[in-house]
Short mmCIF file of C-alpha atoms and ligand atoms in Angstrom, two decimals:
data_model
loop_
_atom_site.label_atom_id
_atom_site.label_comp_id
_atom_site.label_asym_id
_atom_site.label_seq_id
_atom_site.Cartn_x
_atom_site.Cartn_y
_atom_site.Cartn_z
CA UNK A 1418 0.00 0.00 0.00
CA UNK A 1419 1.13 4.11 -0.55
CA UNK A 1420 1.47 5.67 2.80
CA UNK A 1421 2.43 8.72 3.81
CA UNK A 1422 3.32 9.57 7.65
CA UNK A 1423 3.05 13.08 8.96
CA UNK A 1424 5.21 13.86 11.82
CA UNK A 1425 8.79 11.88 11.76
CA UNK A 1426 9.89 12.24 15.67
CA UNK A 1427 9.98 9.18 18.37
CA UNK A 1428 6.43 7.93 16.98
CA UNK A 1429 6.72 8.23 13.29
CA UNK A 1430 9.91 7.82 12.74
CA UNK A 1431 9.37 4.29 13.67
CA UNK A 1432 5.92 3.98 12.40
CA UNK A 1433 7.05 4.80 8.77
CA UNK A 1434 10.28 2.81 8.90
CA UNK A 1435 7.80 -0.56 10.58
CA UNK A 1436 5.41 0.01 7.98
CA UNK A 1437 8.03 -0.44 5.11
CA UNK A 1438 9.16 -3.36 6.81
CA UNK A 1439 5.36 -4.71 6.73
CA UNK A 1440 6.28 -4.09 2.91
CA UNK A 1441 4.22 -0.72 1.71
CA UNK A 1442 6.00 1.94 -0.18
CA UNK A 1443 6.21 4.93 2.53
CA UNK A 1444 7.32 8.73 2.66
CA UNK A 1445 7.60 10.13 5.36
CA UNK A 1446 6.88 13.73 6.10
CA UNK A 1447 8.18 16.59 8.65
CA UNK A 1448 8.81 20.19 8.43
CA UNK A 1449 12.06 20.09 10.44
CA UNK A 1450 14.69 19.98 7.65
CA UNK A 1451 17.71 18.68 9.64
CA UNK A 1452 15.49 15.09 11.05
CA UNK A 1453 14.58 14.53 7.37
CA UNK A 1454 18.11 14.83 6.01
CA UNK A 1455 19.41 12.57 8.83
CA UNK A 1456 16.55 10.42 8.39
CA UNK A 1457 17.04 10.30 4.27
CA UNK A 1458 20.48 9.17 5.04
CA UNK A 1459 19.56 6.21 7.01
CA UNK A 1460 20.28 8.10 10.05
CA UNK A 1461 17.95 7.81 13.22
CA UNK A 1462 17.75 11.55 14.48
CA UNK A 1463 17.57 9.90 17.89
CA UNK A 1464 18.36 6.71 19.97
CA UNK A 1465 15.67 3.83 19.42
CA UNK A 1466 17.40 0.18 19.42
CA UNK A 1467 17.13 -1.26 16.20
CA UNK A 1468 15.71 2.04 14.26
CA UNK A 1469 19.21 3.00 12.66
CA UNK A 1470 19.77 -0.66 11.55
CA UNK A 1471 15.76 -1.00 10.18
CA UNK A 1472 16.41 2.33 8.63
CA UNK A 1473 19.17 0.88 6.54
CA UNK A 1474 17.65 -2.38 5.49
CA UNK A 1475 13.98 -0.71 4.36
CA UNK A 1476 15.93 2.62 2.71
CA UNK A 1477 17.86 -0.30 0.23
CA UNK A 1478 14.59 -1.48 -0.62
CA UNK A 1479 13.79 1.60 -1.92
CA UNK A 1480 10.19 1.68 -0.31
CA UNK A 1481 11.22 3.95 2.29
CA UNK A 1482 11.81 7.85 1.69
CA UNK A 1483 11.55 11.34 3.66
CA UNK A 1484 10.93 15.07 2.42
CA UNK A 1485 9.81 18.15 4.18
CA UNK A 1486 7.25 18.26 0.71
CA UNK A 1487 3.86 17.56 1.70
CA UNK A 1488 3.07 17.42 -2.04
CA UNK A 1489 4.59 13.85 -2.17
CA UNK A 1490 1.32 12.42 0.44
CA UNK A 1491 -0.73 13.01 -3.03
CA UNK A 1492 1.31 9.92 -4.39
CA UNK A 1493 -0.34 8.27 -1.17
CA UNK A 1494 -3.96 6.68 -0.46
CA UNK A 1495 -3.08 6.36 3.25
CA UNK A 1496 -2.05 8.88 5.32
CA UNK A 1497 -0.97 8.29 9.08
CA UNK A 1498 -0.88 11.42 11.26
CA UNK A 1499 1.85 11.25 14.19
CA UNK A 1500 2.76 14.96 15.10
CA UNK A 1501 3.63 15.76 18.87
CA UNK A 1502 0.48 17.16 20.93
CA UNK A 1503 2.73 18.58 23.93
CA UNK A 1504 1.45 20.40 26.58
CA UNK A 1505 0.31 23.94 26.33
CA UNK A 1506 2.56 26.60 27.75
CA UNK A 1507 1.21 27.42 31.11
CA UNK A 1508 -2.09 25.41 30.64
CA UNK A 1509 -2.69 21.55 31.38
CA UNK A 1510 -4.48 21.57 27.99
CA UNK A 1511 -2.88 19.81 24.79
CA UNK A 1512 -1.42 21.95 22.23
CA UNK A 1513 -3.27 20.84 19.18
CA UNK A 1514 -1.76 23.86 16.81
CA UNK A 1515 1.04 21.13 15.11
CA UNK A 1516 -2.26 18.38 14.61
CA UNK A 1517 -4.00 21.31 12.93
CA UNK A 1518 -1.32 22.83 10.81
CA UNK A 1519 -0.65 19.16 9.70
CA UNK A 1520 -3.80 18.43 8.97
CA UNK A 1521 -4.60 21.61 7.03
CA UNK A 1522 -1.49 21.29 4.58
CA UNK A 1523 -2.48 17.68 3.82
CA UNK A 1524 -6.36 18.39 3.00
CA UNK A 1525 -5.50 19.67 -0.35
CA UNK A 1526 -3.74 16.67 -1.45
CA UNK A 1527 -6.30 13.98 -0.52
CA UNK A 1528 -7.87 12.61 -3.73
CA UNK A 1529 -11.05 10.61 -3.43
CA UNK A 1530 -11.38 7.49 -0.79
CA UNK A 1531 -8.01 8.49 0.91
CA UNK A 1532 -7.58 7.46 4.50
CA UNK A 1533 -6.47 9.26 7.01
CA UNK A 1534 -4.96 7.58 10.36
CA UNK A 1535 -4.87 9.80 13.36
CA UNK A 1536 -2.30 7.89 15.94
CA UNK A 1537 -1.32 11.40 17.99
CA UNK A 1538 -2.45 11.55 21.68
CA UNK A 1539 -5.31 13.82 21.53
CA UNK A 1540 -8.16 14.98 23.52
CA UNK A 1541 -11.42 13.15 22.89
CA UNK A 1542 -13.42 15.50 20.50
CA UNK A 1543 -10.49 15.72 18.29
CA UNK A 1544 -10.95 13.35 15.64
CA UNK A 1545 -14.48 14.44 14.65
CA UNK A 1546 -13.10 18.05 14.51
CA UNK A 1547 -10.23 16.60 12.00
CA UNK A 1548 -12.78 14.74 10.10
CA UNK A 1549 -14.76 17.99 9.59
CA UNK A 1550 -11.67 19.71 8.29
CA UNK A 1551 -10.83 17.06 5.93
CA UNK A 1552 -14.43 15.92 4.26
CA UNK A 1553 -14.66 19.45 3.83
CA UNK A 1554 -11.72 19.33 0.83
CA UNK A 1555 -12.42 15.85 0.22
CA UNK A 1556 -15.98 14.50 0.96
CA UNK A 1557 -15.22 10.52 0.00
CA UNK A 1558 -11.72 10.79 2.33
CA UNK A 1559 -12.02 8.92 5.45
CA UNK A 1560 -10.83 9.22 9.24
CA UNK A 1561 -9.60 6.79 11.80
CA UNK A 1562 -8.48 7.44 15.21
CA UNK A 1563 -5.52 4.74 15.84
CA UNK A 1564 -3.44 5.48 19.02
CA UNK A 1565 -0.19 4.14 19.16
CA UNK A 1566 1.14 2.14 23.03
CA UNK A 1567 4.28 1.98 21.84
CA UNK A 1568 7.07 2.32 24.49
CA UNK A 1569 10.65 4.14 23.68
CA UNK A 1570 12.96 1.60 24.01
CA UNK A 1571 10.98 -1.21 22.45
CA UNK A 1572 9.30 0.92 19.75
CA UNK A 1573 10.68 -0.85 16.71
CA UNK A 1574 9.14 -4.31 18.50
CA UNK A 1575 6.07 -2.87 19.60
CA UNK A 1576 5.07 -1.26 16.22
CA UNK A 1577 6.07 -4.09 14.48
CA UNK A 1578 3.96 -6.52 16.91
CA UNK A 1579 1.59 -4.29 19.45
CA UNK A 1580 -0.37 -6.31 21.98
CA UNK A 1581 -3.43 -4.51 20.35
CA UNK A 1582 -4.61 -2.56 17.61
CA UNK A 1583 -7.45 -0.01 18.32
CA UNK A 1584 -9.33 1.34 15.36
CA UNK A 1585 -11.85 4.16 15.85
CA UNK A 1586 -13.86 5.24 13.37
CA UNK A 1587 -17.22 7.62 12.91
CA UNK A 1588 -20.21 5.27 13.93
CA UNK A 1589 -18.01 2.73 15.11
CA UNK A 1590 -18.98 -0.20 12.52
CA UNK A 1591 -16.66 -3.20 11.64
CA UNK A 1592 -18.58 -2.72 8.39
CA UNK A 1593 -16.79 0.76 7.87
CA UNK A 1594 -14.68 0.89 4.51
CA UNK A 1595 -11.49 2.24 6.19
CA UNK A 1596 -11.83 -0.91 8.29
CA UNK A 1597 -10.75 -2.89 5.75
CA UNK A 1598 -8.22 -0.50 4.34
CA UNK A 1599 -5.98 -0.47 7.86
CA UNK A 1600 -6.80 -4.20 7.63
CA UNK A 1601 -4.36 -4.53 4.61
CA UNK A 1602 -1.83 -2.38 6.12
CA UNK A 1603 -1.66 -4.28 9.41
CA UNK A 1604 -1.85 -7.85 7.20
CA UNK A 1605 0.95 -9.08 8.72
CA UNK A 1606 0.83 -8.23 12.84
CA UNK A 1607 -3.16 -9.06 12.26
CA UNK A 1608 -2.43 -12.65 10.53
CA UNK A 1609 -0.10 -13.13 13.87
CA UNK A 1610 -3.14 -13.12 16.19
CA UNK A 1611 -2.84 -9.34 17.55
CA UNK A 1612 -6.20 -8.81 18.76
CA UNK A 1613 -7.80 -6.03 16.96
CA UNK A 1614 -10.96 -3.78 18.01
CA UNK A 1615 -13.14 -1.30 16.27
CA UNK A 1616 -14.73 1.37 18.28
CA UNK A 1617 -16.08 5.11 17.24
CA UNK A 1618 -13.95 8.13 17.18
CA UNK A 1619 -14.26 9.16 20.48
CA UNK A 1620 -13.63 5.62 22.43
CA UNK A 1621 -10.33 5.18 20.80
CA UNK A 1622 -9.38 8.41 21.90
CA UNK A 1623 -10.20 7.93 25.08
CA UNK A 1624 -8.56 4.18 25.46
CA UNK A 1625 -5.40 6.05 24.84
CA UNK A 1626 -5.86 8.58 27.79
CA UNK A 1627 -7.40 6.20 29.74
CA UNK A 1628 -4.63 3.76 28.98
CA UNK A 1629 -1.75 5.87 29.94
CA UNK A 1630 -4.03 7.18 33.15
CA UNK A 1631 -4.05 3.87 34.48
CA UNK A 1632 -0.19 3.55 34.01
CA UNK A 1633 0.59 6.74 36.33
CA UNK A 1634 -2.03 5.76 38.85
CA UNK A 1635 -0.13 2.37 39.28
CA UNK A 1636 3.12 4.31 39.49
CA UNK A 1637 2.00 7.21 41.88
CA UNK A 1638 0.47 4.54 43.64
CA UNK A 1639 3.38 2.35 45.13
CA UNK A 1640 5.09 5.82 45.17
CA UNK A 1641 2.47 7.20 47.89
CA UNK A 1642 3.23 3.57 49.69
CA UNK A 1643 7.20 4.29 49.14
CA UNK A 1644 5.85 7.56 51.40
CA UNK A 1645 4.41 5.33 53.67
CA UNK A 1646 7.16 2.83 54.01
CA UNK A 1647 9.56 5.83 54.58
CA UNK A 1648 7.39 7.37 57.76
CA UNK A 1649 7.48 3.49 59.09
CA UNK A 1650 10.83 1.89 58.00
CA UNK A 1651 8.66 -0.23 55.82
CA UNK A 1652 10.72 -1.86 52.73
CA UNK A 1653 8.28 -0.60 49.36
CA UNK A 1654 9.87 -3.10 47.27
CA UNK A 1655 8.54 -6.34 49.57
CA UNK A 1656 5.42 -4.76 49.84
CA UNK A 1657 5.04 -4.61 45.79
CA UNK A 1658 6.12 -8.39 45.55
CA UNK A 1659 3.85 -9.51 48.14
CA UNK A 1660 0.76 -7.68 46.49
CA UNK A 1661 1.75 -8.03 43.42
CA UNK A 1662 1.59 -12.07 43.32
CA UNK A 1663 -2.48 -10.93 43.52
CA UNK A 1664 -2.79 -11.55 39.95
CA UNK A 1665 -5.70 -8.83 39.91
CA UNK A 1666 -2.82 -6.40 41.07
CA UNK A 1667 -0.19 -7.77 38.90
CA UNK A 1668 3.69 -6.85 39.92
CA UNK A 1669 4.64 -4.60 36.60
CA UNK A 1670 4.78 -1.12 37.16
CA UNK A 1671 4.75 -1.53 40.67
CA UNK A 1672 8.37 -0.45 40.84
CA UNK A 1673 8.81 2.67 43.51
CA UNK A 1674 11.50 5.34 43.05
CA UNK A 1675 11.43 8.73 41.49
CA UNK A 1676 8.66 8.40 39.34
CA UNK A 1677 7.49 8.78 35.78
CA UNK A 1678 8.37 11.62 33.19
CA UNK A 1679 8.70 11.56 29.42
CA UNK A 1680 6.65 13.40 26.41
CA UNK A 1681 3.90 11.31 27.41
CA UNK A 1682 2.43 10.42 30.57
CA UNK A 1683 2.82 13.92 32.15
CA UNK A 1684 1.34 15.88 29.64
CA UNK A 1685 -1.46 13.53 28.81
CA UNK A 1686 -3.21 13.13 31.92
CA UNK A 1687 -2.42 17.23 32.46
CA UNK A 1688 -4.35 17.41 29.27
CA UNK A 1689 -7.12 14.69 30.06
CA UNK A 1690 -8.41 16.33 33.27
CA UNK A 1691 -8.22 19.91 30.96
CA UNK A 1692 -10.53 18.11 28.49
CA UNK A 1693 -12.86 16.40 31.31
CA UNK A 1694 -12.60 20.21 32.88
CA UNK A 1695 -14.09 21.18 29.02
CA UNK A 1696 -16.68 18.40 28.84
CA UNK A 1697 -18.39 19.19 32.89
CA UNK A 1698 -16.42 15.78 34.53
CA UNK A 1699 -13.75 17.26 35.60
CA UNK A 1700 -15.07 15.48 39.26
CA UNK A 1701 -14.29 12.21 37.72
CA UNK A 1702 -10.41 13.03 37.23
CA UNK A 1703 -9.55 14.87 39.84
CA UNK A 1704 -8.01 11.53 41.93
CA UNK A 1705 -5.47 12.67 38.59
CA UNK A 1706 -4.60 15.67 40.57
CA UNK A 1707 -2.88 13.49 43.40
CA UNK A 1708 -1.47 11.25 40.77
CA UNK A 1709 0.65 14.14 39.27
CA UNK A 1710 1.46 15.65 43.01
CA UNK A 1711 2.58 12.26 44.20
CA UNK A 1712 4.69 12.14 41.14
CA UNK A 1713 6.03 15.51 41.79
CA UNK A 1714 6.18 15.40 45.56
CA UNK A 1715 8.87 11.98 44.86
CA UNK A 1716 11.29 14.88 42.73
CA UNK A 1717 11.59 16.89 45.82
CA UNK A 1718 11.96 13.88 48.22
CA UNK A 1719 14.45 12.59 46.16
CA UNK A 1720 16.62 15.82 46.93
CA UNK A 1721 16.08 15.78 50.95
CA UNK A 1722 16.92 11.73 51.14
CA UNK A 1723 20.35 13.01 49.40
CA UNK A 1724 21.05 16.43 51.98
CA UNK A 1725 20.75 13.55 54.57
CA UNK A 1726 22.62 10.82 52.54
CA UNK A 1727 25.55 14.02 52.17
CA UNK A 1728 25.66 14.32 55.95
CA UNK A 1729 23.02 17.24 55.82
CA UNK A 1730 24.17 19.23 53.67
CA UNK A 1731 24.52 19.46 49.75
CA UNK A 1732 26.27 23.07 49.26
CA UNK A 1733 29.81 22.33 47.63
CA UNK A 1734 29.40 18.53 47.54
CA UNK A 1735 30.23 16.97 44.33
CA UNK A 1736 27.25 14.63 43.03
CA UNK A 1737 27.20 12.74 40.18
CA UNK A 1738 23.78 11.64 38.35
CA UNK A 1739 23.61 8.36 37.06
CA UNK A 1740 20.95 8.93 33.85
CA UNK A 1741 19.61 11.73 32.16
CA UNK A 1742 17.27 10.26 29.98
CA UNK A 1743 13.49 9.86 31.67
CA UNK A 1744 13.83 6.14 31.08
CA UNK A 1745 16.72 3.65 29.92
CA UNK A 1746 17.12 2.61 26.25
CA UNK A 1747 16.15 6.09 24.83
CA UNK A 1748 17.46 9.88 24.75
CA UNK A 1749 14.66 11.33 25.70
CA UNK A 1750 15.16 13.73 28.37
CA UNK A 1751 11.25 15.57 27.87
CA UNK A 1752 10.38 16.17 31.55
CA UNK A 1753 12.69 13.77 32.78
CA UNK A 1754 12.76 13.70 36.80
CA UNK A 1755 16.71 12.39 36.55
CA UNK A 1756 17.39 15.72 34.92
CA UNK A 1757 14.53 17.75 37.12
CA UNK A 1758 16.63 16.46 40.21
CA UNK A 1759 20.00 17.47 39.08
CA UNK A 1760 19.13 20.52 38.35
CA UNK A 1761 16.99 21.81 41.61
CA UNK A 1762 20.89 19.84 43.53
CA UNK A 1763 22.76 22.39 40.97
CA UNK A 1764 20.40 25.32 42.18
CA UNK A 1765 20.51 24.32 45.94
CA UNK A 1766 24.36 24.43 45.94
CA UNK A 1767 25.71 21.09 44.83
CA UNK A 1768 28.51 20.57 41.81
CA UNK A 1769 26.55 18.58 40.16
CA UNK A 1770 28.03 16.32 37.57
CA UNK A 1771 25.18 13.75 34.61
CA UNK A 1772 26.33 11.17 33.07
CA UNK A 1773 24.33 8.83 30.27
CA UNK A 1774 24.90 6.38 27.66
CA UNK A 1775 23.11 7.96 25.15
CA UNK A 1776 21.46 11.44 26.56
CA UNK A 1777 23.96 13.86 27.30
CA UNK A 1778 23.32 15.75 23.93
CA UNK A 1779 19.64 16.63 24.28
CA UNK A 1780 20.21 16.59 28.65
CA UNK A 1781 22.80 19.85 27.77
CA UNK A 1782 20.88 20.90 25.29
CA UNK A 1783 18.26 21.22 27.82
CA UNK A 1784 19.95 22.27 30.84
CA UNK A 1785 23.17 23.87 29.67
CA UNK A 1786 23.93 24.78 33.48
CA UNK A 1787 24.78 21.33 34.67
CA UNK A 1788 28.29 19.64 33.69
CA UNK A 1789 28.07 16.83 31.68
CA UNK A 1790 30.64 13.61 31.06
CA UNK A 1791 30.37 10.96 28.58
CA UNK A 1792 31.88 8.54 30.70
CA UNK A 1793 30.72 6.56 33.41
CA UNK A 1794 34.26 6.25 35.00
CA UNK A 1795 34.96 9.77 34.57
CA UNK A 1796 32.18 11.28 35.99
CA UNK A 1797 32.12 9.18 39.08
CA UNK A 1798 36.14 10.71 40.17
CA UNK A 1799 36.14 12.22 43.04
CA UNK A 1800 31.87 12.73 43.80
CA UNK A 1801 31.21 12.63 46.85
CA UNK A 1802 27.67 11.01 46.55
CA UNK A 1803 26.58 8.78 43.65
CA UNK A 1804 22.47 8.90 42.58
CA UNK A 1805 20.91 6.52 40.39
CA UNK A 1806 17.70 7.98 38.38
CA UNK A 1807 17.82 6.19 35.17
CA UNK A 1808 18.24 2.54 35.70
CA UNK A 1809 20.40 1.88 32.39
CA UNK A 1810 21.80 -1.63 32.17
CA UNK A 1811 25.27 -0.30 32.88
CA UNK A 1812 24.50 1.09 35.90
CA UNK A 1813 22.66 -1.62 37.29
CA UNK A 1814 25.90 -4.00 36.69
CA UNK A 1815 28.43 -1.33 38.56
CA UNK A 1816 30.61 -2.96 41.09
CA UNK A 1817 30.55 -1.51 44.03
CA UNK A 1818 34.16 -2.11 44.53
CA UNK A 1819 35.51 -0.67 41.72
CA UNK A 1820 33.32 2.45 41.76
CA UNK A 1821 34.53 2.61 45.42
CA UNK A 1822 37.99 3.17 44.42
CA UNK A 1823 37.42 6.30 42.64
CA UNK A 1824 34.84 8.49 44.42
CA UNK A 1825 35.43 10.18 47.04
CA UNK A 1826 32.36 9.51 49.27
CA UNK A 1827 31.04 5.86 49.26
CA UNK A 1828 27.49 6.86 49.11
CA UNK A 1829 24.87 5.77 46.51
CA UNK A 1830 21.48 6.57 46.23
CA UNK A 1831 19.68 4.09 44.09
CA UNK A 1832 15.77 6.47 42.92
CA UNK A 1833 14.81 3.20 41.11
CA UNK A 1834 15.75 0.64 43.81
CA UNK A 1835 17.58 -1.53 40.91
CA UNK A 1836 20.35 -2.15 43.37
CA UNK A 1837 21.51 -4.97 45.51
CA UNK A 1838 21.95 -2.87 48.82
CA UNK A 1839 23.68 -6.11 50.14
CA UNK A 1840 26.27 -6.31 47.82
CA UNK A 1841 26.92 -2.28 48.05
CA UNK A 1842 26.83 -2.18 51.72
CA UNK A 1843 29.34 -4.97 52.24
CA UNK A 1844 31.40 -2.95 49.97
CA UNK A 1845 31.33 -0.33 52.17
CA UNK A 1846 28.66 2.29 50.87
CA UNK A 1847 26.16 4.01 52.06
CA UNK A 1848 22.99 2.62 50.15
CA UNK A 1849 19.96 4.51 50.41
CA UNK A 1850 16.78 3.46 47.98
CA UNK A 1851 13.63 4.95 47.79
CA UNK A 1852 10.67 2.95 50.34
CA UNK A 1853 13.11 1.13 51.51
CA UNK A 1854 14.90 1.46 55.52
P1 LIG B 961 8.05 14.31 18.58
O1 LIG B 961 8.09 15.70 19.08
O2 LIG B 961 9.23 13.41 18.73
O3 LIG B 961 7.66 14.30 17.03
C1 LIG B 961 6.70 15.12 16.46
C2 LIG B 961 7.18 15.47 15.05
O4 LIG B 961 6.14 16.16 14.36
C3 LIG B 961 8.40 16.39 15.02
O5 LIG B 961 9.44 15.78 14.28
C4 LIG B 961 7.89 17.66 14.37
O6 LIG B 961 8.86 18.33 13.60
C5 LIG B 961 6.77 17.12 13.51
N1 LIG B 961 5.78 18.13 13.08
C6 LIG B 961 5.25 19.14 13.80
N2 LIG B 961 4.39 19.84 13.04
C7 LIG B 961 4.38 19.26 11.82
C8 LIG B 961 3.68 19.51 10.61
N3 LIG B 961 2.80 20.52 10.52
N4 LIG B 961 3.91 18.71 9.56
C9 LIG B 961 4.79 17.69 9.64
N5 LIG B 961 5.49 17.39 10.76
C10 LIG B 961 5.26 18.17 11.83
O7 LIG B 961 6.78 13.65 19.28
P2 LIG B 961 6.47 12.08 19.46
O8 LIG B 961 7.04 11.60 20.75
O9 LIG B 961 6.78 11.37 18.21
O10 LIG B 961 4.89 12.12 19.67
C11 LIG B 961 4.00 12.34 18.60
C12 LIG B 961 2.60 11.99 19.07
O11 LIG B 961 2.55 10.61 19.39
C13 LIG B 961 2.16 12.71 20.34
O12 LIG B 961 0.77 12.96 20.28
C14 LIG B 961 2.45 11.71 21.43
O13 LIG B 961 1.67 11.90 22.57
C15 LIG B 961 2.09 10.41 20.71
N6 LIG B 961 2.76 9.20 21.23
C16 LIG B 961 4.10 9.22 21.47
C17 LIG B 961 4.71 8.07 21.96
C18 LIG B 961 6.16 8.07 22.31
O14 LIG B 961 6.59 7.13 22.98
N7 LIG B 961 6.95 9.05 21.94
C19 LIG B 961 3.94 6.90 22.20
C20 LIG B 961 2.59 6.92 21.88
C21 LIG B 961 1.99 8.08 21.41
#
C-alpha cells in the first residue's frame, strides 16, 4: 500500500520505517529539515534500538523515503498522522496547533477514498473536529483514530507486533470501509493473532488517555506507599512483591523510586483532566490531581533523602547523576525527573556532575547549566555522593568495589531501587533506595 506519515519524531519515525518493513512503499513527512536529512540518510535523528539498523535495510529497498514536501502524500492513499500534541505553555491543555497545521497542509492533497490515520495523543473531541476539516476538501476521504502504546525503548518491536490494535472510526462499525483498508496495512501483525478492536472516534481516543491514566495511577500509587514505608521503615519493594503475586494487582509497574516523566504520561493526563474540565467531569479526574502531586512530591523527596545521605548538607558537595534520559534505552530527556533532580541539587548548591549512555546531547541541550561527562568512569572521580535515576543496564551492573575506588564519598542513592543494597553495603557504601529502611 502508498502511505504517507506526517510527523517523523519518536512515533513516526518508527511507524514509517515498521510500515516499510510490513512491505508498503512509505514517505515520510516533517517540516524540520535537519530530522529529514538525517533520516534520508539512514540516520535515526535519535536513539531507538534497532531504528538506525531498520532504517538501513527498508531505505535499500527503496520503499522507504523522507521530504519536508507535503506534495509527495498526493502519491499516497493512506495517510498516518503522528505529530507531537505537547502540553500547552502554562495550561494543562494539549497543544493541538502542530495536529492542525498538519492536517490543514495535507487536505488539499487527498484525492477521493483516501484514508487518514490519526495515531497522535489527543483529547477526545479531536478526531471528529479533524474529520470535519478534511471531508470538507475531500468529501469521499475517510478518518480513523488509531493510538499508538508503543514504548521508547521497544518501539521498533512494539510497532512491528503491538499487543493490540485499536481502530476508531465515525459510527463505530466493523462494516466501515477504512476498516478494511488499515486491515491490509496491518496484514501481517493481524495474521499473527494481535487482537484487533473497532470502536467510534471518540472511544479510541479515550482508550489512549485512559490507557496511559491507568499507568501513572499504578506508578503514583506504590510511590504514595514508598511515602508510607519511609514514615514506618517499611521496605516498598517487599510490599510490591507480596501484592503483586495478587494476579488482579499484577507486579509490573509496581516499581517505587522517582517516578514517571517523558513526552507522554505527564502531559497527557495534564491534558485529560483539561478536556474532562471542558466536557463538565472534571469530578471524575480529579483523583489525577494526586497522581501528578505524588509524582512531583517523589522529585523533591528525592533531593532531601540526598542532603541527609551528604551528611546534611549538599552546598559544595560533588554529586554525580547516574541517567539523564526519563527512562533507559532512549534519549529522551522531555520532563525527565533524573534531569529535574540534578538541576533543583545544581540550584541548591551542589557541583553537580550527569552522566548517560546515550542522553547527554539533548540533557545539555536542555539544561546547559549542569556539567556533563560521557563517561561513566569519569564522571564518578572524586563525587562525593553517587544517585541513580535512570536505571540503564550499565548502571545496574556497577561494582561496588571498583566504583569505590574512585569516588570520594562511598554513598549511593539508588531512585529506582535496581540495586543490591547487600552487595553495596558490604562494599562499604552508604545505600539509600527509595521505600526502603
Ligand atoms: P516528537 O516531538 O518526537 O515528534 C513530532 C514530530 O512532528 C516532530 O518531528 C515535528 O517536527 C513534527 N511536526 C510538527 N508539526 C508538523 C507539521 N505541521 N507537519 C509535519 N510534521 C510536523 O513527538 P512524538 O514523541 O513522536 O509524539 C508524537 C505523538 O505521538 C504525540 O501525540 C504523542 O503523545 C504520541 N505518542 C508518542 C509516543 C512516544 O513514545 N513518543 C507513544 C505513543 C503516542
Amino acid at each position: 500500500m502508498r502511505i504517507s506519515v506526517i510527523g517523523c519524531g519518536y512515533l513516526g519515525a518508527v511507524h514509517a520505517a515498521c510500515m516499510a518493513q510490513l512491505g508498503h512503499d512509505v514517505v515520510g513527512i516533517d517540516v524540520d529539515t535537519k530530522k529529514i536529512k538525517d533520516l534520508s540518510d539512514s540516520h535515526a535523528p535519535f536513539y531507538e534500538p534497532g531504528l538506525s539498523e531498520l532504517l538501513r535495510s527498508v531505505q535499500s529497498t527503496g520503499r522507504l523515503s523522507f521530504t519536508t514536501e507535503m506534495s509527495a502524500a498526493a502519491g499516497s492513499n493512506i495517510h498516518f498522522l503522528c505529530v507531537g500534541t505537547p502540553q500547552k505553555k502554562g495550561e494543562y491543555a494539549a497543544d493541538l496547533s502542530y495536529l492542525n497545521s498538519a492536517v490543514s497542509a495535507l487536505a488539499p492533497f487527498l484525492k477521493p477514498g483516501d484514508v487518514v490515520v490519526g495515531k497522535s495523543t489527543v483529547p477526545v473531541g479531536t478526531a471528529s473536529e479533524v474529520l470535519t476539516l478534511i471531508t470538507a476538501h475531500e468529501p469521499t476521504a475517510h478518518l480513523l483514530w488509531n493510538p499508538e502504546f508503543l514504548r521508547e525503548g521497544h518501539a521498533v518491536e512494539d510497532t512491528l507486533g503491538p499487543d493490540r490494535l485499536v481502530y476508531g472510526v465515525h459510527g463505530g462499525s466493523e462494516e466501515h470501509v477504512a476498516v478494511k483498508i488499515l486491515d491490509e496495512v496491518y496484514a501481517t501483525p493481524l495474521s499473527a493473532g494481535v487482537p484487533r478492536l473497532v470502536t467510534d472516534l471518540q472511544t479510541a481516543e479515550l482508550v489512549k488517555t485512559a490507557a496511559n491514566s491507568f499507568l501513572a495511577t499504578k506508578i503514583s500509587f506504590i510511590n504514595a506507599m514508598a511515602e508510607l514505608c519511609e514514615a514506618t521503615s517499611a521496605d516498598v519493594t517487599q510490599l510490591a512483591d507480596a501484592i503483586g503475586l495478587d494476579e488482579r494487582i499484577g507486579r509490573r509497574f509496581l516499581n517505587a523510586g522517582i517516578g514517571f516523566g517523558g513526552g507522554c504520561l505527564p502531559k497527557d493526563i495534564r491534558a485529560f483532566m483539561a478536556r474532562a474540565g471542558e466536557l463538565g467531569a472534571d469530578q471524575a479526574l480529579t483523583f489525577l490531581r494526586e497522581v501528578d502531586a505524588i509524582n512531583m512530591r517523589r522529585r523533591t523527596r528525592v533531593v532531601e533523602i540526598c542532603r541527609d545521605l551528604c551528611d546534611g548538607s549538599i552546598l559544595g558537595k560533588r554529586i554525580t547523576v547516574l541517567g539523564a534520559a526519563f527512562k533507559p534505552d532512549s534519549d529522551d530527556v522531555r520532563d525527565s525527573p533524573a534531569l529535574n533532580i540534578a538541576a533543583q541539587l545544581q540550584l541548591q548548591g551542589a557541583a553537580v556532575t550527569v552522566t548517560d549512555p546515550r542522553a547527554i546531547g539533548n540533557a545539555a541541550a536542555r539544561f546547559p547549566e549542569l556539567h556533563y561527562e560521557e563517561q561513566t568512569a569519569k564522571a564518578v572521580r572524586d563525587a562525593d555522593a553517587l544517585l541513580l535515576l535512570t536505571e540503564w543496564q550499565e548502571y545496574r551492573d556497577l561494582d561496588p568495589c571498583i566504583v569505590g575506588l574512585d569516588v570520594a564519598g562511598r554513598r549511593i542513592l539508588d531512585g529506582r531501587n535496581v540495586l543490591d543494597p547487600i552487595k553495596w553495603r558490604t562494599a562499604g557504601w552508604t545505600y539509600k533506595g527509595l521505600g526502603r529502611p
